[in-house]
């Protein structure tokens, strides 16, 4: 008996399933905050060389603060103070004329920097002077975090297929919270980088485990609803994060603040059920029966009495059809994540308010995901994914053609629309992926694809650094990646209104059935032609 039939007997979308979605929503709320955290804790406030050491000179000490800066810090072409250099000696003659002293001898900052604390009380940048020749370390914190996420996805994907979804969700909650809070008390850059790696490693289990667990407990007709609701937790998390970051402008307190919802997630975990699909697939029928009985009771239905070997990542490549599926989905996830985070990390690229840009980027996800909910059944998962990625490419392409410094409002609107489509592609791919892989390796498949996605995320901040080569190069790369993802997604099979595959053999059988149908159609055509003659 198919599990879908068993689930329909006890109601595939009742109070039991709502409970799972609510518990998952609580845990997932903290994820977008951590994924976007570097936009604020690693922000680079305005800064210039610290010239307080020159106060030893009586002449310099008697100057006003503005005059001290005028004689010690060069002025750049745009009228702002140089961030990384100072005059070799105070240039008192500059007080008598308006020249900016660009031809005068300069040296790199000798005694650290002074930072503008108007927007941020404290950031990683000001904490450890990650500016000028150390600015690469600032960007590296994003990459280090997502490398942790990347390896965590592979690890939790494998472990949850081996030991179960429920226990690995708790492990992810507990250790993700511990490492995140510990990182807020870091005493050095190296310590922070190491702890951020392990934070990313652990919290990624929340998203890949909860997404699969939710989908495995609901009926076919409600899978798209659950997929969209799960993705909305990111939207609400991103929107709320803008407000939290505005109120908490110290990087240590901000890190602790966005981690705190995991305490509630740990408390509510006790009510989270194990996946009955996973239990049945692994021969644990007694435990599966216990959860099915609980589901039937909560959904006020009568209990249904219709009720191997371990699988690993190697099973994703053992057979030709699974190997092709893994290659295609991995490529799509890589492209989706690279485009999404390439856009999301560039919140300072338009010169607008940092918090407003973050909030706008989050709010635009609401109509995008509402559109996804409508399109998933109207045109199917594949067409929605393909269309979203290609439209992301179009938006990025338009902004390449619009010169920077001109039509700023139009560039911003196009970027926001592109962010919306990239969000739609992410919401679709999570559900789509869950429906493509069979139960026995579904979590392994999610882990592998999440690994590919985090690989893309890790590269996103490095792609943005390509603007030093050519200002538009990051947009060109992201545009090409989005288009590539759309082309590969076009080769995936449609899953709309289809039962979830349970075994690898089901995948192989689906392909054979398609061939049989094609052959039958051809035979019918031949017979009709013979009858005409």
XYZ file of C-alpha atoms in Angstrom:
533
model
C 0.000 0.000 0.000
C 1.362 3.425 -0.941
C 2.111 5.709 2.017
C -0.063 8.429 0.387
C -3.075 6.101 0.656
C -2.226 5.368 4.279
C -1.882 9.083 4.990
C -5.184 9.917 3.330
C -6.945 7.479 5.719
C -5.784 9.495 8.736
C -6.000 12.952 7.051
C -2.909 14.213 5.276
C -3.413 17.787 6.462
C -5.007 18.100 9.863
C -4.079 19.452 13.287
C -1.140 17.036 13.481
C 0.433 18.503 10.331
C -0.276 22.082 11.446
C 1.600 21.319 14.674
C 4.643 20.173 12.659
C 4.574 23.301 10.492
C 4.342 25.649 13.505
C 7.220 23.936 15.338
C 9.341 24.022 12.173
C 8.495 27.696 11.645
C 9.851 28.618 15.084
C 13.199 26.934 14.479
C 13.592 28.214 10.933
C 12.988 31.854 11.927
C 16.586 32.285 13.103
C 18.144 30.937 9.880
C 17.711 33.958 7.556
C 18.966 36.186 10.362
C 22.205 34.215 10.608
C 22.537 33.913 6.840
C 22.266 37.717 6.459
C 24.033 38.541 9.734
C 27.279 39.633 8.087
C 25.489 42.452 6.283
C 25.332 44.180 9.667
C 27.923 42.736 12.043
C 30.629 43.059 9.366
C 29.440 46.419 8.032
C 32.227 48.914 7.329
C 31.472 52.295 8.957
C 33.169 55.471 7.729
C 36.707 55.583 9.105
C 40.013 57.395 8.906
C 43.456 57.138 10.509
C 43.705 57.786 14.239
C 45.821 60.947 14.576
C 45.575 61.306 18.349
C 49.283 60.441 18.685
C 50.093 63.816 17.030
C 48.720 65.580 20.105
C 52.237 65.408 21.524
C 52.912 68.508 19.425
C 51.657 71.650 21.153
C 50.708 73.287 17.849
C 48.637 70.289 16.780
C 47.041 69.932 20.218
C 45.701 73.477 20.092
C 43.865 72.916 16.796
C 40.157 72.136 16.612
C 39.114 68.605 15.622
C 38.214 69.708 12.083
C 41.568 71.465 11.694
C 43.438 68.408 12.976
C 41.822 66.290 10.290
C 42.526 68.907 7.611
C 46.288 68.947 8.271
C 46.730 65.205 8.853
C 44.317 63.304 6.524
C 44.245 63.671 2.691
C 40.931 64.472 1.038
C 39.800 62.203 -1.808
C 38.319 63.335 -5.127
C 34.757 62.857 -3.845
C 35.463 65.189 -0.894
C 35.640 62.484 1.787
C 38.643 61.809 4.012
C 41.051 59.067 2.972
C 40.311 55.838 4.829
C 43.734 54.232 4.697
C 46.378 56.956 4.510
C 47.570 60.021 6.412
C 50.173 62.700 5.717
C 53.706 61.748 6.683
C 53.852 65.063 8.588
C 51.094 67.523 9.574
C 50.534 69.965 6.691
C 49.672 73.188 8.511
C 49.776 75.244 5.318
C 46.552 73.510 4.204
C 44.697 75.658 6.731
C 45.547 78.685 4.593
C 44.389 77.375 1.183
C 41.773 74.989 -0.248
C 44.052 72.484 -1.971
C 43.431 68.881 -1.005
C 47.124 68.014 -0.821
C 46.907 64.994 -3.098
C 50.535 65.391 -4.173
C 51.933 65.502 -0.657
C 53.748 62.456 0.810
C 51.478 60.034 2.668
C 51.878 56.872 4.756
C 49.490 54.118 5.797
C 47.693 54.530 9.118
C 50.234 54.221 11.927
C 48.053 54.017 15.046
C 44.816 52.359 13.995
C 41.573 53.989 12.909
C 38.739 56.108 14.187
C 35.267 54.853 13.226
C 31.956 56.643 12.794
C 29.631 55.130 15.422
C 26.510 56.949 14.210
C 24.934 53.844 12.620
C 26.762 50.997 14.347
C 27.983 51.035 17.926
C 30.339 48.148 17.217
C 31.050 45.826 14.277
C 33.612 43.167 13.451
C 35.327 45.820 11.360
C 35.820 48.244 14.235
C 36.486 45.454 16.746
C 39.521 44.060 14.920
C 40.318 46.829 12.392
C 39.301 44.765 9.348
C 39.849 47.608 6.879
C 42.364 48.621 4.221
C 44.901 45.797 3.862
C 42.767 43.598 6.172
C 39.434 44.098 4.402
C 39.714 40.630 2.830
C 39.335 39.124 6.317
C 36.038 40.936 6.647
C 34.626 39.311 3.495
C 36.171 35.982 4.491
C 33.865 35.667 7.511
C 30.892 35.205 5.151
C 32.691 32.548 3.142
C 33.876 30.728 6.285
C 30.329 30.631 7.655
C 28.876 29.221 4.445
C 31.645 26.669 4.060
C 30.478 25.431 7.460
C 26.893 25.419 6.174
C 28.050 23.513 3.090
C 29.742 20.697 5.024
C 26.973 20.668 7.618
C 24.413 20.050 4.888
C 26.248 16.940 3.735
C 26.721 15.685 7.287
C 23.180 16.260 8.562
C 21.698 14.946 5.313
C 23.519 11.649 5.759
C 22.995 11.365 9.525
C 19.261 12.101 9.364
C 18.797 9.359 6.757
C 20.708 7.003 9.040
C 19.522 7.972 12.532
C 16.263 9.753 11.832
C 14.987 13.264 11.172
C 13.835 14.090 14.696
C 17.015 13.481 16.708
C 19.217 15.288 14.179
C 16.887 18.282 14.329
C 17.500 18.510 18.079
C 21.272 18.176 17.588
C 21.129 21.033 15.092
C 19.096 23.213 17.466
C 21.321 22.685 20.498
C 24.771 22.872 18.948
C 23.773 25.658 16.543
C 22.688 27.773 19.514
C 25.797 26.956 21.585
C 28.280 27.833 18.847
C 26.374 30.988 17.842
C 26.266 32.349 21.387
C 29.918 31.415 21.927
C 30.903 33.340 18.782
C 29.394 36.496 20.311
C 31.974 36.279 23.099
C 34.970 35.809 20.795
C 38.157 37.517 21.933
C 39.962 37.321 18.576
C 39.190 37.233 14.867
C 40.440 33.642 14.540
C 38.231 32.487 17.405
C 35.216 34.185 15.829
C 35.918 32.674 12.386
C 36.212 29.145 13.834
C 33.008 29.469 15.867
C 31.112 30.915 12.867
C 32.202 27.894 10.829
C 30.704 25.536 13.415
C 27.608 27.715 13.774
C 26.979 27.377 10.038
C 27.800 23.664 10.200
C 25.160 23.030 12.861
C 22.254 25.335 11.998
C 22.039 24.101 8.400
C 20.550 20.893 9.803
C 17.478 22.893 10.819
C 16.508 23.833 7.280
C 17.243 20.559 5.484
C 15.710 18.332 8.181
C 12.585 20.395 8.905
C 11.821 20.892 5.192
C 11.866 17.156 4.497
C 10.037 16.283 7.711
C 7.173 18.645 6.843
C 6.797 17.351 3.277
C 6.897 13.691 4.348
C 3.910 14.117 6.664
C 1.463 15.840 4.286
C -0.728 14.651 1.429
C 0.042 15.316 -2.247
C -2.416 18.190 -2.648
C -0.987 20.052 0.365
C 2.725 19.716 -0.413
C 2.914 23.023 -2.285
C 1.184 24.835 0.613
C 3.677 23.419 3.113
C 6.591 24.297 0.822
C 5.446 27.914 0.531
C 4.744 28.226 4.292
C 8.227 26.884 5.074
C 9.784 29.418 2.723
C 7.731 32.223 4.303
C 9.605 31.635 7.563
C 12.635 33.052 5.705
C 10.618 36.037 4.533
C 9.354 36.889 8.016
C 12.793 36.234 9.483
C 14.444 38.566 6.965
C 11.853 41.297 7.510
C 12.084 41.063 11.303
C 15.879 40.980 11.085
C 15.947 44.485 9.598
C 14.089 45.760 12.676
C 16.217 43.776 15.121
C 19.429 45.033 13.499
C 18.122 48.604 13.656
C 17.430 48.328 17.391
C 20.534 46.297 18.303
C 23.588 47.958 16.766
C 26.302 46.118 18.695
C 27.527 43.010 16.846
C 27.787 40.846 19.973
C 24.262 41.606 21.217
C 22.862 41.269 17.691
C 24.342 37.782 17.316
C 22.796 36.676 20.623
C 19.445 38.322 19.780
C 18.943 36.484 16.481
C 19.971 33.166 18.093
C 17.548 33.380 21.021
C 14.500 31.915 19.146
C 16.312 28.556 19.198
C 15.558 28.326 22.930
C 11.833 28.158 22.121
C 12.563 25.737 19.263
C 14.326 23.368 21.685
C 11.401 23.547 24.124
C 8.821 22.748 21.399
C 10.940 19.955 19.873
C 9.431 17.429 22.309
C 6.195 17.560 20.278
C 7.908 17.064 16.915
C 7.191 13.571 15.514
C 9.606 11.364 13.611
C 8.913 10.822 9.912
C 6.678 7.762 9.555
C 7.907 7.361 5.972
C 11.498 7.096 7.217
C 10.527 4.650 9.973
C 8.670 2.379 7.538
C 11.476 2.550 4.973
C 13.933 1.477 7.694
C 11.778 -1.374 9.000
C 10.788 0.339 12.275
C 7.114 -0.433 11.895
C 6.248 -0.333 15.598
C 7.495 3.252 15.984
C 5.830 4.249 12.720
C 2.565 2.796 13.989
C 2.882 4.880 17.183
C 3.184 8.157 15.252
C 0.476 7.203 12.757
C -1.816 6.414 15.674
C -1.034 9.812 17.217
C -1.685 11.521 13.873
C -5.038 9.746 13.492
C -6.039 10.743 17.032
C -5.148 14.427 16.603
C -6.849 14.548 13.193
C -9.908 12.787 14.616
C -9.693 9.887 12.191
C -9.832 6.145 12.725
C -6.477 4.431 12.910
C -5.388 2.580 9.753
C -3.834 -0.857 10.174
C -2.281 -0.934 6.709
C 0.955 -0.501 7.335
C 16.523 -2.788 4.747
C 19.422 -1.750 4.155
C 20.915 1.656 5.140
C 21.408 4.161 2.308
C 24.215 6.672 1.817
C 25.350 9.415 -0.551
C 26.825 6.729 -2.802
C 23.279 5.649 -3.661
C 22.815 8.999 -5.389
C 25.340 7.942 -8.037
C 25.057 4.121 -8.149
C 22.457 4.013 -10.915
C 22.473 6.058 -14.136
C 19.068 7.730 -13.632
C 19.829 8.757 -10.038
C 23.262 9.982 -11.109
C 21.757 12.245 -13.770
C 19.131 13.501 -11.323
C 21.787 14.356 -8.724
C 23.952 16.174 -11.282
C 21.038 18.270 -12.542
C 19.528 19.160 -9.166
C 22.973 19.957 -7.749
C 23.622 22.373 -10.598
C 20.224 24.049 -10.163
C 20.715 24.488 -6.401
C 24.182 25.959 -6.972
C 22.801 28.484 -9.455
C 19.746 29.373 -7.348
C 21.827 30.007 -4.209
C 24.587 31.933 -5.995
C 22.097 34.294 -7.648
C 19.940 34.725 -4.524
C 22.784 35.526 -2.154
C 24.744 37.472 -4.745
C 21.789 39.862 -4.826
C 21.110 39.699 -1.066
C 24.685 40.492 -0.012
C 24.779 43.573 -2.235
C 22.528 45.708 0.005
C 25.017 48.593 -0.053
C 25.353 48.625 -3.829
C 22.715 51.319 -4.376
C 23.891 53.831 -1.793
C 20.551 53.738 0.056
C 19.742 53.169 3.735
C 21.088 49.772 4.819
C 18.108 48.818 6.995
C 15.530 49.982 4.434
C 17.200 47.951 1.673
C 17.274 44.838 3.875
C 13.599 45.309 4.796
C 12.555 45.935 1.176
C 14.456 42.869 -0.022
C 12.577 40.833 2.596
C 9.094 42.262 1.974
C 9.286 41.661 -1.789
C 9.461 37.943 -1.005
C 5.833 37.977 0.173
C 4.202 38.615 -3.234
C 6.879 36.446 -4.871
C 5.971 33.451 -2.727
C 2.266 34.144 -3.113
C 2.820 33.944 -6.865
C 4.745 30.692 -6.406
C 1.808 29.166 -4.510
C -0.495 30.014 -7.420
C 1.884 28.871 -10.177
C 3.008 25.539 -8.684
C -0.305 23.923 -9.619
C -1.139 26.088 -12.628
C 2.063 25.587 -14.637
C 3.919 23.051 -12.485
C 7.129 22.963 -10.462
C 9.504 22.805 -13.417
C 8.067 25.748 -15.341
C 7.936 27.872 -12.173
C 11.596 27.143 -11.427
C 12.745 27.727 -15.001
C 10.753 30.940 -15.357
C 11.957 32.357 -12.028
C 15.639 31.772 -12.808
C 15.430 33.188 -16.329
C 13.659 36.306 -15.049
C 16.396 36.754 -12.428
C 18.869 36.694 -15.314
C 16.807 39.266 -17.216
C 16.721 41.656 -14.220
C 20.464 41.336 -13.671
C 21.026 41.920 -17.392
C 18.911 45.087 -17.366
C 20.923 46.544 -14.480
C 24.154 45.823 -16.348
C 22.906 47.979 -19.229
C 21.770 50.880 -17.026
C 24.836 53.046 -16.231
C 25.706 53.369 -12.547
C 25.042 56.786 -11.091
C 22.119 57.286 -13.494
C 18.499 56.206 -13.095
C 19.217 55.047 -9.534
C 15.531 54.542 -8.762
C 15.037 52.343 -11.845
C 18.124 50.280 -10.965
C 16.807 49.781 -7.436
C 13.327 48.742 -8.635
C 14.810 46.250 -11.100
C 17.075 44.862 -8.358
C 14.105 44.427 -5.989
C 12.106 42.626 -8.696
C 15.139 40.407 -9.365
C 15.358 39.655 -5.628
C 11.684 38.661 -5.701
C 12.194 36.233 -8.572
C 15.312 34.778 -6.935
C 13.280 34.223 -3.777
C 10.599 32.491 -5.857
C 13.221 30.190 -7.380
C 14.508 29.270 -3.910
C 11.014 28.579 -2.543
C 10.262 26.346 -5.528
C 13.499 24.374 -5.567
C 13.150 23.206 -1.936
C 9.725 21.655 -2.550
C 10.712 20.445 -6.022
C 13.806 18.691 -4.675
C 11.810 16.950 -1.915
C 9.426 15.546 -4.525
C 12.128 14.375 -6.942
C 14.085 12.136 -4.564
C 12.794 8.803 -3.157
C 12.174 8.432 0.595
C 15.167 6.137 1.205
C 17.627 8.825 0.047
C 15.511 11.967 0.267
C 17.474 13.416 3.182
C 20.764 12.446 1.519
C 19.530 14.204 -1.610
C 18.597 17.292 0.384
C 21.997 17.240 2.105
C 23.888 16.943 -1.175
C 21.876 19.693 -2.852
C 22.191 21.943 0.171
C 25.959 21.356 -0.013
C 25.919 22.533 -3.627
C 23.803 25.548 -2.655
C 26.182 26.551 0.136
C 29.092 26.178 -2.239
C 27.367 28.814 -4.358
C 26.707 30.989 -1.299
C 30.375 30.743 -0.269
C 31.399 32.003 -3.696
C 28.830 34.831 -3.793
C 30.838 37.345 -1.695
C 33.942 36.492 -3.731
C 32.008 37.150 -6.943
C 31.089 40.589 -5.595
C 34.811 41.320 -5.136
C 35.229 40.996 -8.918
C 34.045 44.604 -9.191
C 37.693 45.532 -8.576
C 38.446 43.985 -12.005
C 35.422 45.493 -13.770
C 32.568 47.157 -11.946
C 29.836 45.246 -13.791
C 31.604 41.845 -13.750
C 29.780 40.530 -10.627
C 26.399 41.258 -12.276
C 27.512 39.556 -15.508
C 28.618 36.429 -13.626
C 25.393 36.280 -11.571
C 23.308 36.789 -14.717
C 25.058 33.895 -16.494
C 24.669 31.654 -13.439
C 20.907 32.351 -13.227
C 20.381 31.602 -16.927
C 22.431 28.383 -16.642
C 20.268 27.277 -13.706
C 17.106 27.876 -15.713
C 18.394 25.852 -18.668
C 19.357 22.892 -16.441
C 16.051 23.033 -14.529
C 14.275 22.627 -17.876
C 15.682 19.073 -18.103
C 14.168 17.916 -14.786
C 10.923 15.881 -14.702
C 7.654 17.450 -13.540
C 6.342 16.302 -10.114
C 2.978 18.070 -9.933
C 0.186 15.839 -8.510
C 2.470 12.788 -8.366
C 3.074 10.451 -5.443
C 6.443 10.779 -3.729
C 8.802 7.991 -4.889
C 9.652 5.616 -2.028
C 12.635 3.681 -3.453
C 15.369 4.112 -6.057
C 13.551 1.475 -8.103
C 10.567 3.831 -8.293
C 12.798 6.366 -10.061
C 13.952 3.765 -12.548
C 10.382 2.588 -13.073
C 9.108 6.091 -13.788
C 11.522 6.349 -16.686
C 10.517 2.955 -18.044
C 6.818 3.799 -17.782
C 7.376 6.950 -19.843
C 9.055 4.886 -22.548
C 6.174 2.393 -22.495
C 3.618 5.199 -22.845
C 5.527 6.643 -25.808
C 5.725 3.216 -27.436
C 2.000 2.610 -26.831
C 1.126 5.961 -28.429
C 3.271 5.130 -31.447
C 1.630 1.690 -31.772
C -1.835 3.262 -31.597
C -0.906 5.748 -34.339
C 0.403 2.933 -36.534
C -2.806 0.909 -36.023
C -4.961 3.927 -36.882
C -2.980 4.492 -40.068
C -3.381 0.817 -41.008
C -7.135 1.024 -40.427
C -7.358 4.073 -42.726
C -5.553 2.226 -45.502
